[in-house]
mmCIF file of C-alpha atoms and ligand atoms in Angstrom:
data_model
loop_
_atom_site.group_PDB
_atom_site.id
_atom_site.type_symbol
_atom_site.label_atom_id
_atom_site.label_comp_id
_atom_site.label_asym_id
_atom_site.label_seq_id
_atom_site.Cartn_x
_atom_site.Cartn_y
_atom_site.Cartn_z
ATOM 1 C CA MET A 1 0.000 0.000 0.000
ATOM 2 C CA LYS A 2 2.713 2.324 1.069
ATOM 3 C CA MET A 3 4.774 1.306 -1.985
ATOM 4 C CA THR A 4 1.839 1.936 -4.326
ATOM 5 C CA LYS A 5 1.240 5.326 -2.808
ATOM 6 C CA ARG A 6 4.891 6.206 -3.157
ATOM 7 C CA PHE A 7 4.807 4.950 -6.770
ATOM 8 C CA LEU A 8 1.728 7.022 -7.567
ATOM 9 C CA THR A 9 3.294 10.015 -5.966
ATOM 10 C CA GLY A 10 6.307 9.473 -8.214
ATOM 11 C CA THR A 11 4.157 9.195 -11.352
ATOM 12 C CA ALA A 12 2.190 12.267 -10.408
ATOM 13 C CA ALA A 13 5.441 14.120 -9.855
ATOM 14 C CA ILE A 14 6.690 13.117 -13.307
ATOM 15 C CA ALA A 15 3.362 14.166 -14.860
ATOM 16 C CA ALA A 16 3.525 17.483 -13.019
ATOM 17 C CA PHE A 17 7.108 17.962 -14.188
ATOM 18 C CA ALA A 18 6.138 17.158 -17.799
ATOM 19 C CA ALA A 19 3.229 19.597 -17.581
ATOM 20 C CA SER A 20 5.501 22.293 -16.200
ATOM 21 C CA MET A 21 7.945 21.681 -19.080
ATOM 22 C CA THR A 22 5.137 22.137 -21.600
ATOM 23 C CA ALA A 23 3.994 25.250 -19.791
ATOM 24 C CA ALA A 24 7.540 26.595 -19.851
ATOM 25 C CA GLN A 25 7.597 26.181 -23.632
ATOM 26 C CA ALA A 26 4.263 27.932 -24.097
ATOM 27 C CA GLU A 27 4.958 31.500 -25.118
ATOM 28 C CA THR A 28 3.052 34.739 -25.511
ATOM 29 C CA TRP A 29 3.519 36.263 -28.943
ATOM 30 C CA ARG A 30 2.842 39.924 -29.625
ATOM 31 C CA TYR A 31 0.909 40.853 -32.789
ATOM 32 C CA ALA A 32 0.295 44.478 -33.836
ATOM 33 C CA PHE A 33 -1.876 45.808 -36.648
ATOM 34 C CA GLU A 34 -2.841 49.137 -38.206
ATOM 35 C CA GLU A 35 -6.564 49.201 -37.525
ATOM 36 C CA ALA A 36 -9.104 48.831 -34.696
ATOM 37 C CA ILE A 37 -10.006 45.370 -33.389
ATOM 38 C CA THR A 38 -13.395 45.527 -35.175
ATOM 39 C CA ASP A 39 -11.839 46.543 -38.528
ATOM 40 C CA VAL A 40 -10.742 44.044 -41.181
ATOM 41 C CA GLN A 41 -7.173 43.660 -39.885
ATOM 42 C CA GLY A 42 -8.533 43.264 -36.364
ATOM 43 C CA VAL A 43 -11.010 40.571 -37.429
ATOM 44 C CA PHE A 44 -8.182 38.723 -39.207
ATOM 45 C CA ALA A 45 -5.958 39.015 -36.124
ATOM 46 C CA THR A 46 -8.715 37.799 -33.794
ATOM 47 C CA LYS A 47 -9.321 34.735 -35.969
ATOM 48 C CA PHE A 48 -5.577 34.013 -36.087
ATOM 49 C CA LYS A 49 -5.358 34.310 -32.292
ATOM 50 C CA GLU A 50 -8.320 31.932 -31.822
ATOM 51 C CA GLU A 51 -6.718 29.356 -34.122
ATOM 52 C CA VAL A 52 -3.270 29.553 -32.514
ATOM 53 C CA GLU A 53 -4.687 29.320 -29.011
ATOM 54 C CA ALA A 54 -7.000 26.422 -29.945
ATOM 55 C CA ASN A 55 -4.196 24.427 -31.538
ATOM 56 C CA SER A 56 -1.222 25.126 -29.270
ATOM 57 C CA ASP A 57 -0.294 26.234 -25.771
ATOM 58 C CA HIS A 58 0.871 29.604 -27.062
ATOM 59 C CA GLU A 59 -0.975 32.849 -26.522
ATOM 60 C CA ILE A 60 -1.328 35.809 -28.832
ATOM 61 C CA GLN A 61 -1.457 39.318 -27.413
ATOM 62 C CA LEU A 62 -3.086 41.727 -29.845
ATOM 63 C CA PHE A 63 -2.113 45.392 -30.217
ATOM 64 C CA PRO A 64 -4.607 47.388 -32.314
ATOM 65 C CA TYR A 65 -3.781 50.682 -34.035
ATOM 66 C CA GLY A 66 -2.543 53.370 -31.715
ATOM 67 C CA THR A 67 -1.549 51.162 -28.787
ATOM 68 C CA LEU A 68 2.088 50.955 -29.925
ATOM 69 C CA GLY A 69 2.278 53.929 -32.272
ATOM 70 C CA GLU A 70 1.868 54.417 -36.001
ATOM 71 C CA SER A 71 2.330 51.834 -38.742
ATOM 72 C CA ALA A 72 6.023 52.699 -39.132
ATOM 73 C CA ASP A 73 6.551 52.159 -35.382
ATOM 74 C CA ILE A 74 5.073 48.659 -35.306
ATOM 75 C CA MET A 75 7.182 47.669 -38.295
ATOM 76 C CA GLU A 76 10.349 48.881 -36.530
ATOM 77 C CA GLN A 77 9.338 47.002 -33.378
ATOM 78 C CA THR A 78 8.829 43.812 -35.411
ATOM 79 C CA GLN A 79 12.168 44.130 -37.184
ATOM 80 C CA ALA A 80 13.795 44.636 -33.782
ATOM 81 C CA GLY A 81 12.126 41.458 -32.443
ATOM 82 C CA ILE A 82 10.003 43.293 -29.836
ATOM 83 C CA LEU A 83 6.899 42.139 -31.705
ATOM 84 C CA GLN A 84 6.582 38.694 -33.286
ATOM 85 C CA PHE A 85 3.826 39.542 -35.801
ATOM 86 C CA VAL A 86 2.849 42.669 -37.686
ATOM 87 C CA ASN A 87 0.124 43.488 -40.169
ATOM 88 C CA GLN A 88 1.305 46.329 -42.375
ATOM 89 C CA SER A 89 -0.035 47.441 -45.743
ATOM 90 C CA PRO A 90 2.291 47.942 -48.710
ATOM 91 C CA GLY A 91 1.096 51.552 -48.501
ATOM 92 C CA PHE A 92 3.664 51.883 -45.740
ATOM 93 C CA THR A 93 6.009 48.958 -46.561
ATOM 94 C CA GLY A 94 6.594 50.461 -50.014
ATOM 95 C CA SER A 95 9.328 52.713 -48.705
ATOM 96 C CA LEU A 96 11.122 49.676 -47.186
ATOM 97 C CA ILE A 97 10.475 47.238 -50.041
ATOM 98 C CA PRO A 98 10.099 49.329 -53.212
ATOM 99 C CA GLU A 99 8.634 46.425 -55.213
ATOM 100 C CA ALA A 100 5.663 46.315 -52.789
ATOM 101 C CA GLN A 101 4.563 49.571 -54.410
ATOM 102 C CA VAL A 102 3.301 47.490 -57.324
ATOM 103 C CA PHE A 103 -0.025 47.388 -55.452
ATOM 104 C CA PHE A 104 -0.352 51.096 -56.271
ATOM 105 C CA VAL A 105 -0.173 50.802 -60.034
ATOM 106 C CA PRO A 106 -3.714 52.055 -60.692
ATOM 107 C CA TYR A 107 -6.236 49.754 -62.388
ATOM 108 C CA LEU A 108 -3.960 46.718 -62.044
ATOM 109 C CA LEU A 109 -6.133 44.686 -59.642
ATOM 110 C CA PRO A 110 -9.636 43.594 -60.699
ATOM 111 C CA GLN A 111 -12.715 44.835 -58.811
ATOM 112 C CA ASN A 112 -14.470 41.498 -59.279
ATOM 113 C CA SER A 113 -14.092 39.974 -55.819
ATOM 114 C CA GLU A 114 -14.034 36.329 -56.944
ATOM 115 C CA GLU A 115 -11.192 37.011 -59.360
ATOM 116 C CA LEU A 116 -9.413 39.157 -56.820
ATOM 117 C CA ASN A 117 -9.650 36.530 -54.066
ATOM 118 C CA GLU A 118 -8.444 33.803 -56.408
ATOM 119 C CA PHE A 119 -5.551 36.023 -57.423
ATOM 120 C CA PHE A 120 -4.461 36.393 -53.789
ATOM 121 C CA ARG A 121 -4.791 32.624 -53.267
ATOM 122 C CA THR A 122 -2.810 31.581 -56.310
ATOM 123 C CA SER A 123 -0.468 34.425 -57.287
ATOM 124 C CA LYS A 124 3.126 33.316 -57.802
ATOM 125 C CA ALA A 125 4.264 36.934 -57.372
ATOM 126 C CA ILE A 126 2.615 37.097 -53.939
ATOM 127 C CA ASN A 127 3.307 33.585 -52.706
ATOM 128 C CA GLU A 128 6.772 32.979 -54.139
ATOM 129 C CA MET A 129 8.456 36.236 -55.186
ATOM 130 C CA PHE A 130 7.440 38.652 -52.433
ATOM 131 C CA PRO A 131 8.502 36.341 -49.553
ATOM 132 C CA GLU A 132 12.106 36.600 -50.788
ATOM 133 C CA LEU A 133 11.970 40.407 -50.816
ATOM 134 C CA TYR A 134 10.416 40.568 -47.346
ATOM 135 C CA ALA A 135 13.056 38.126 -46.075
ATOM 136 C CA GLU A 136 15.769 40.617 -47.085
ATOM 137 C CA GLN A 137 14.224 42.939 -44.483
ATOM 138 C CA GLY A 138 14.140 40.258 -41.772
ATOM 139 C CA LEU A 139 10.441 39.530 -42.314
ATOM 140 C CA GLU A 140 8.652 36.246 -42.922
ATOM 141 C CA LEU A 141 5.746 37.083 -45.222
ATOM 142 C CA LEU A 142 2.840 34.893 -44.129
ATOM 143 C CA ALA A 143 0.018 36.198 -46.350
ATOM 144 C CA MET A 144 -1.266 39.124 -48.327
ATOM 145 C CA TYR A 145 -5.001 39.789 -48.511
ATOM 146 C CA PRO A 146 -7.362 42.433 -49.915
ATOM 147 C CA GLU A 147 -9.371 44.832 -47.720
ATOM 148 C CA GLY A 148 -11.838 46.232 -50.244
ATOM 149 C CA GLU A 149 -12.201 48.683 -53.097
ATOM 150 C CA VAL A 150 -10.552 52.020 -52.464
ATOM 151 C CA VAL A 151 -12.743 55.115 -52.771
ATOM 152 C CA MET A 152 -11.832 58.789 -52.660
ATOM 153 C CA THR A 153 -13.538 60.958 -50.049
ATOM 154 C CA THR A 154 -13.231 64.675 -50.685
ATOM 155 C CA LYS A 155 -14.614 68.052 -49.699
ATOM 156 C CA GLU A 156 -15.675 68.851 -53.292
ATOM 157 C CA PRO A 157 -17.190 66.450 -55.870
ATOM 158 C CA VAL A 158 -14.775 64.552 -58.143
ATOM 159 C CA THR A 159 -15.700 63.429 -61.645
ATOM 160 C CA GLY A 160 -12.310 63.821 -63.304
ATOM 161 C CA PRO A 161 -8.667 64.832 -62.726
ATOM 162 C CA SER A 162 -9.462 68.539 -63.160
ATOM 163 C CA ASP A 163 -11.539 68.365 -59.943
ATOM 164 C CA LEU A 164 -8.399 67.332 -58.082
ATOM 165 C CA ASN A 165 -6.497 70.393 -59.186
ATOM 166 C CA GLU A 166 -5.156 72.116 -56.068
ATOM 167 C CA VAL A 167 -6.678 69.457 -53.829
ATOM 168 C CA LYS A 168 -4.201 68.438 -51.147
ATOM 169 C CA PHE A 169 -4.881 64.744 -51.139
ATOM 170 C CA ARG A 170 -3.612 62.610 -48.254
ATOM 171 C CA VAL A 171 -1.887 59.368 -49.231
ATOM 172 C CA MET A 172 -0.002 56.750 -47.243
ATOM 173 C CA THR A 173 3.747 57.339 -47.115
ATOM 174 C CA ASN A 174 4.501 55.534 -50.349
ATOM 175 C CA PRO A 175 6.457 57.181 -53.173
ATOM 176 C CA LEU A 176 4.446 55.555 -55.979
ATOM 177 C CA LEU A 177 1.149 56.535 -54.397
ATOM 178 C CA VAL A 178 2.456 60.091 -54.320
ATOM 179 C CA GLU A 179 3.208 59.791 -58.054
ATOM 180 C CA SER A 180 -0.271 58.339 -58.713
ATOM 181 C CA TYR A 181 -2.028 61.307 -57.202
ATOM 182 C CA ARG A 182 0.307 63.682 -58.975
ATOM 183 C CA ALA A 183 -0.641 61.955 -62.221
ATOM 184 C CA PHE A 184 -4.323 62.190 -61.188
ATOM 185 C CA GLY A 185 -3.914 65.981 -61.000
ATOM 186 C CA ALA A 186 -3.907 66.409 -57.190
ATOM 187 C CA THR A 187 -1.284 67.701 -54.755
ATOM 188 C CA PRO A 188 -0.348 64.478 -52.949
ATOM 189 C CA THR A 189 0.311 64.813 -49.222
ATOM 190 C CA PRO A 190 1.845 61.723 -47.572
ATOM 191 C CA LEU A 191 0.853 61.466 -43.905
ATOM 192 C CA PRO A 192 0.657 58.787 -41.210
ATOM 193 C CA TRP A 193 -2.892 57.716 -40.437
ATOM 194 C CA GLY A 194 -3.091 59.581 -37.116
ATOM 195 C CA GLU A 195 -2.965 62.959 -38.862
ATOM 196 C CA VAL A 196 -5.745 62.389 -41.388
ATOM 197 C CA TYR A 197 -8.944 63.209 -39.458
ATOM 198 C CA GLY A 198 -7.485 66.391 -37.967
ATOM 199 C CA GLY A 199 -5.932 67.359 -41.306
ATOM 200 C CA LEU A 200 -9.324 67.174 -43.007
ATOM 201 C CA GLN A 201 -11.061 68.922 -40.140
ATOM 202 C CA THR A 202 -8.665 71.851 -40.286
ATOM 203 C CA ASN A 203 -8.602 71.861 -44.108
ATOM 204 C CA ILE A 204 -4.855 71.179 -44.290
ATOM 205 C CA ILE A 205 -5.892 68.389 -46.659
ATOM 206 C CA GLN A 206 -9.078 68.123 -48.688
ATOM 207 C CA GLY A 207 -9.206 64.461 -49.665
ATOM 208 C CA GLN A 208 -8.089 60.938 -48.800
ATOM 209 C CA GLU A 209 -8.597 57.404 -50.104
ATOM 210 C CA ASN A 210 -9.502 54.202 -48.272
ATOM 211 C CA PRO A 211 -11.825 51.201 -48.448
ATOM 212 C CA MET A 212 -15.433 51.910 -47.453
ATOM 213 C CA PHE A 213 -15.389 49.980 -44.166
ATOM 214 C CA PHE A 214 -12.538 52.247 -43.002
ATOM 215 C CA VAL A 215 -14.261 55.423 -44.229
ATOM 216 C CA GLU A 216 -17.190 54.375 -42.045
ATOM 217 C CA SER A 217 -15.382 53.088 -38.947
ATOM 218 C CA THR A 218 -12.998 56.052 -38.759
ATOM 219 C CA LYS A 219 -15.800 58.533 -39.486
ATOM 220 C CA MET A 220 -14.132 60.067 -42.522
ATOM 221 C CA TYR A 221 -17.655 61.054 -43.613
ATOM 222 C CA GLU A 222 -17.731 63.618 -40.805
ATOM 223 C CA VAL A 223 -14.860 65.574 -42.374
ATOM 224 C CA THR A 224 -15.493 65.011 -46.112
ATOM 225 C CA ASP A 225 -18.707 65.362 -48.124
ATOM 226 C CA HIS A 226 -18.279 63.316 -51.306
ATOM 227 C CA ILE A 227 -17.442 59.684 -52.005
ATOM 228 C CA THR A 228 -16.149 58.693 -55.452
ATOM 229 C CA PHE A 229 -15.754 55.175 -56.778
ATOM 230 C CA THR A 230 -12.968 55.521 -59.328
ATOM 231 C CA GLY A 231 -12.204 51.774 -59.582
ATOM 232 C CA HIS A 232 -8.482 52.504 -59.479
ATOM 233 C CA ASN A 233 -7.498 50.173 -56.669
ATOM 234 C CA ASN A 234 -8.263 47.595 -54.044
ATOM 235 C CA PHE A 235 -6.554 47.958 -50.667
ATOM 236 C CA THR A 236 -3.949 45.236 -50.123
ATOM 237 C CA THR A 237 -2.378 44.353 -46.821
ATOM 238 C CA ALA A 238 0.220 41.894 -45.540
ATOM 239 C CA ILE A 239 0.757 39.864 -42.379
ATOM 240 C CA MET A 240 4.297 38.908 -41.490
ATOM 241 C CA ALA A 241 6.471 37.632 -38.654
ATOM 242 C CA ASN A 242 9.917 38.572 -37.426
ATOM 243 C CA GLN A 243 11.982 36.122 -39.468
ATOM 244 C CA GLN A 244 14.500 35.224 -36.773
ATOM 245 C CA PHE A 245 11.651 34.406 -34.400
ATOM 246 C CA PHE A 246 9.858 32.344 -37.052
ATOM 247 C CA GLU A 247 12.953 30.411 -38.062
ATOM 248 C CA GLY A 248 13.676 29.612 -34.418
ATOM 249 C CA LEU A 249 10.330 27.839 -34.001
ATOM 250 C CA SER A 250 9.848 24.081 -34.252
ATOM 251 C CA GLU A 251 8.545 22.818 -37.587
ATOM 252 C CA GLU A 252 5.344 21.902 -35.781
ATOM 253 C CA ASP A 253 4.809 25.489 -34.575
ATOM 254 C CA GLN A 254 5.673 26.915 -37.991
ATOM 255 C CA GLN A 255 3.049 24.669 -39.562
ATOM 256 C CA MET A 256 0.513 25.533 -36.843
ATOM 257 C CA ILE A 257 1.068 29.257 -37.576
ATOM 258 C CA GLN A 258 0.745 28.778 -41.323
ATOM 259 C CA ASP A 259 -2.463 26.763 -40.794
ATOM 260 C CA ALA A 260 -3.874 29.527 -38.562
ATOM 261 C CA ILE A 261 -2.996 32.105 -41.231
ATOM 262 C CA ASP A 262 -4.721 30.013 -43.908
ATOM 263 C CA VAL A 263 -7.893 29.779 -41.801
ATOM 264 C CA ALA A 264 -7.860 33.532 -41.068
ATOM 265 C CA PHE A 265 -7.221 34.270 -44.767
ATOM 266 C CA GLU A 266 -10.326 32.389 -45.971
ATOM 267 C CA TYR A 267 -12.323 33.785 -43.055
ATOM 268 C CA ILE A 268 -11.481 37.391 -43.899
ATOM 269 C CA LEU A 269 -12.345 36.968 -47.577
ATOM 270 C CA ASP A 270 -15.727 35.621 -46.577
ATOM 271 C CA TYR A 271 -16.206 38.279 -43.881
ATOM 272 C CA GLN A 272 -15.818 41.024 -46.475
ATOM 273 C CA GLN A 273 -18.670 39.882 -48.708
ATOM 274 C CA GLY A 274 -21.109 42.777 -48.808
ATOM 275 C CA LEU A 275 -19.028 44.868 -46.379
ATOM 276 C CA THR A 276 -18.625 47.831 -48.764
ATOM 277 C CA GLU A 277 -22.405 48.086 -49.269
ATOM 278 C CA GLU A 278 -23.152 47.669 -45.540
ATOM 279 C CA SER A 279 -20.629 50.350 -44.624
ATOM 280 C CA LEU A 280 -21.982 52.697 -47.272
ATOM 281 C CA ALA A 281 -25.519 52.205 -45.947
ATOM 282 C CA LYS A 282 -24.312 53.118 -42.428
ATOM 283 C CA ILE A 283 -22.617 56.245 -43.770
ATOM 284 C CA LYS A 284 -25.779 57.308 -45.618
ATOM 285 C CA GLU A 285 -27.760 56.784 -42.425
ATOM 286 C CA GLU A 286 -25.332 58.879 -40.377
ATOM 287 C CA LYS A 287 -24.990 61.571 -43.027
ATOM 288 C CA PRO A 288 -27.729 61.554 -45.702
ATOM 289 C CA SER A 289 -26.132 64.532 -47.489
ATOM 290 C CA MET A 290 -22.984 62.539 -48.360
ATOM 291 C CA THR A 291 -22.882 62.173 -52.143
ATOM 292 C CA VAL A 292 -21.827 58.917 -53.775
ATOM 293 C CA THR A 293 -20.576 58.920 -57.358
ATOM 294 C CA ARG A 294 -19.556 55.913 -59.425
ATOM 295 C CA LEU A 295 -17.481 57.168 -62.326
ATOM 296 C CA SER A 296 -18.620 56.022 -65.765
ATOM 297 C CA GLU A 297 -16.179 54.333 -68.161
ATOM 298 C CA GLU A 298 -15.788 57.671 -69.887
ATOM 299 C CA GLN A 299 -15.062 59.493 -66.636
ATOM 300 C CA ARG A 300 -12.528 56.836 -65.641
ATOM 301 C CA ALA A 301 -10.651 57.097 -68.929
ATOM 302 C CA PRO A 302 -8.333 59.997 -67.949
ATOM 303 C CA PHE A 303 -7.464 58.281 -64.659
ATOM 304 C CA MET A 304 -6.677 55.110 -66.604
ATOM 305 C CA GLU A 305 -4.479 57.083 -68.957
ATOM 306 C CA ALA A 306 -2.593 58.512 -65.987
ATOM 307 C CA ALA A 307 -2.099 54.933 -64.738
ATOM 308 C CA GLU A 308 0.205 54.192 -67.691
ATOM 309 C CA GLU A 309 2.554 56.937 -66.553
ATOM 310 C CA VAL A 310 2.477 55.575 -62.994
ATOM 311 C CA GLU A 311 3.333 52.074 -64.204
ATOM 312 C CA ALA A 312 6.334 53.464 -66.094
ATOM 313 C CA GLN A 313 7.421 55.277 -62.925
ATOM 314 C CA PHE A 314 7.146 52.060 -60.947
ATOM 315 C CA ILE A 315 9.564 50.362 -63.321
ATOM 316 C CA GLU A 316 11.896 53.337 -63.208
ATOM 317 C CA MET A 317 11.905 53.201 -59.392
ATOM 318 C CA THR A 318 12.376 49.452 -59.036
ATOM 319 C CA GLY A 319 14.304 48.318 -62.139
ATOM 320 C CA ASP A 320 14.477 44.683 -63.239
ATOM 321 C CA SER A 321 13.250 43.258 -59.984
ATOM 322 C CA GLY A 322 10.114 45.455 -60.023
ATOM 323 C CA LYS A 323 9.484 44.654 -63.668
ATOM 324 C CA ALA A 324 9.750 40.921 -62.952
ATOM 325 C CA ILE A 325 7.155 41.266 -60.147
ATOM 326 C CA LEU A 326 4.841 43.361 -62.305
ATOM 327 C CA ASP A 327 5.069 40.929 -65.236
ATOM 328 C CA GLN A 328 4.404 37.981 -62.947
ATOM 329 C CA MET A 329 1.443 39.766 -61.368
ATOM 330 C CA LYS A 330 -0.029 40.434 -64.779
ATOM 331 C CA ALA A 331 0.410 36.748 -65.696
ATOM 332 C CA ASP A 332 -1.162 35.705 -62.361
ATOM 333 C CA LEU A 333 -4.074 38.072 -62.965
ATOM 334 C CA GLU A 334 -4.623 36.786 -66.470
ATOM 335 C CA ALA A 335 -4.791 33.246 -65.107
ATOM 336 C CA VAL A 336 -7.706 34.138 -62.801
ATOM 337 C CA THR A 337 -9.558 36.545 -65.064
ATOM 338 C CA ALA A 338 -12.540 35.166 -66.940
ATOM 339 C CA ASP A 339 -12.484 35.843 -70.710
HETATM 340 O O1 6CS B 401 -4.971 54.883 -44.785
HETATM 341 C C1 6CS B 401 -4.362 54.322 -43.880
HETATM 342 O O2 6CS B 401 -3.321 54.784 -43.424
HETATM 343 C C2 6CS B 401 -4.941 53.061 -43.263
HETATM 344 N N1 6CS B 401 -5.914 52.440 -44.092
HETATM 345 C C3 6CS B 401 -6.341 51.222 -43.854
HETATM 346 C C4 6CS B 401 -7.507 50.629 -44.561
HETATM 347 N N2 6CS B 401 -5.712 50.445 -42.980
HETATM 348 C C5 6CS B 401 -4.567 50.835 -42.235
HETATM 349 C C6 6CS B 401 -3.913 52.101 -42.751
HETATM 350 O O3 6CS B 401 -3.199 52.698 -41.766
#
């Protein structure tokens, strides 16, 4: 009896020791993103966290926009290894990885969401070429995903480039985006996100662009009066990890992370179905006077013409490597575009 008890005590001790070893290996990983928890990046991050925590002993600590600074700050913190994961849009990464500016060649991405989603799933440029470029900056690119059609919101109506004349138009801090708006006839003003609402309120800027869900959630409709669908872009974003951290993980954990990303990726594509229309309806409810204009083919033509100049500038800025990415993206897009 005594022996058995002692034996059980020994087994329990071993089990407790094993459990403590597992607990010691369980880590808390920090993940920052550029939007609020209820915005698209926040919904993606929440899904990722749920998956990681359901399939491992690790925990994910989420840091929404503003808690650790601006987009540039969270990227620096990730490169320094303070954060393990960061969601940053090429709108900001473009100054670090010039080729990522390809997402700002106007009228390159389709507006058809099925084609667009399939492009993000299958693109060789995104899934094979970009990871190498991100790796050069110490980043493990885990996925890129779309966040919705970009619209302009302005103080005055826009039906063509001449309406943008003398409009100080806020863009993300991305040299090609600056060139796009110059080609569109505006005075581009690159600013971090935190300065946009106040800039519009005080008339330092008179326009900005973003997907509709963001126009709604950040109340851009309070400080602008006109929404224009120009069809010139869809907002792309990217989720990545500090590469040294990622490479130091067991193969099992790396796979678990990639699986969690894959689940969050499909989830966020599905989540966005109808989001533009729902957000627009909320805006119209909050501010019935907000005008909404969808440019006709004819009205889009001069913007599309300007896009050719922007594409040439992209190649000038990025050389052979940018051209290779652009060519591959065009091939990837052709493969998913219905005839
Ligand atoms: O315009 C921006 O700066 C922001 N737009 C979106 C949709 N996400 C994050 C980014 O900071």
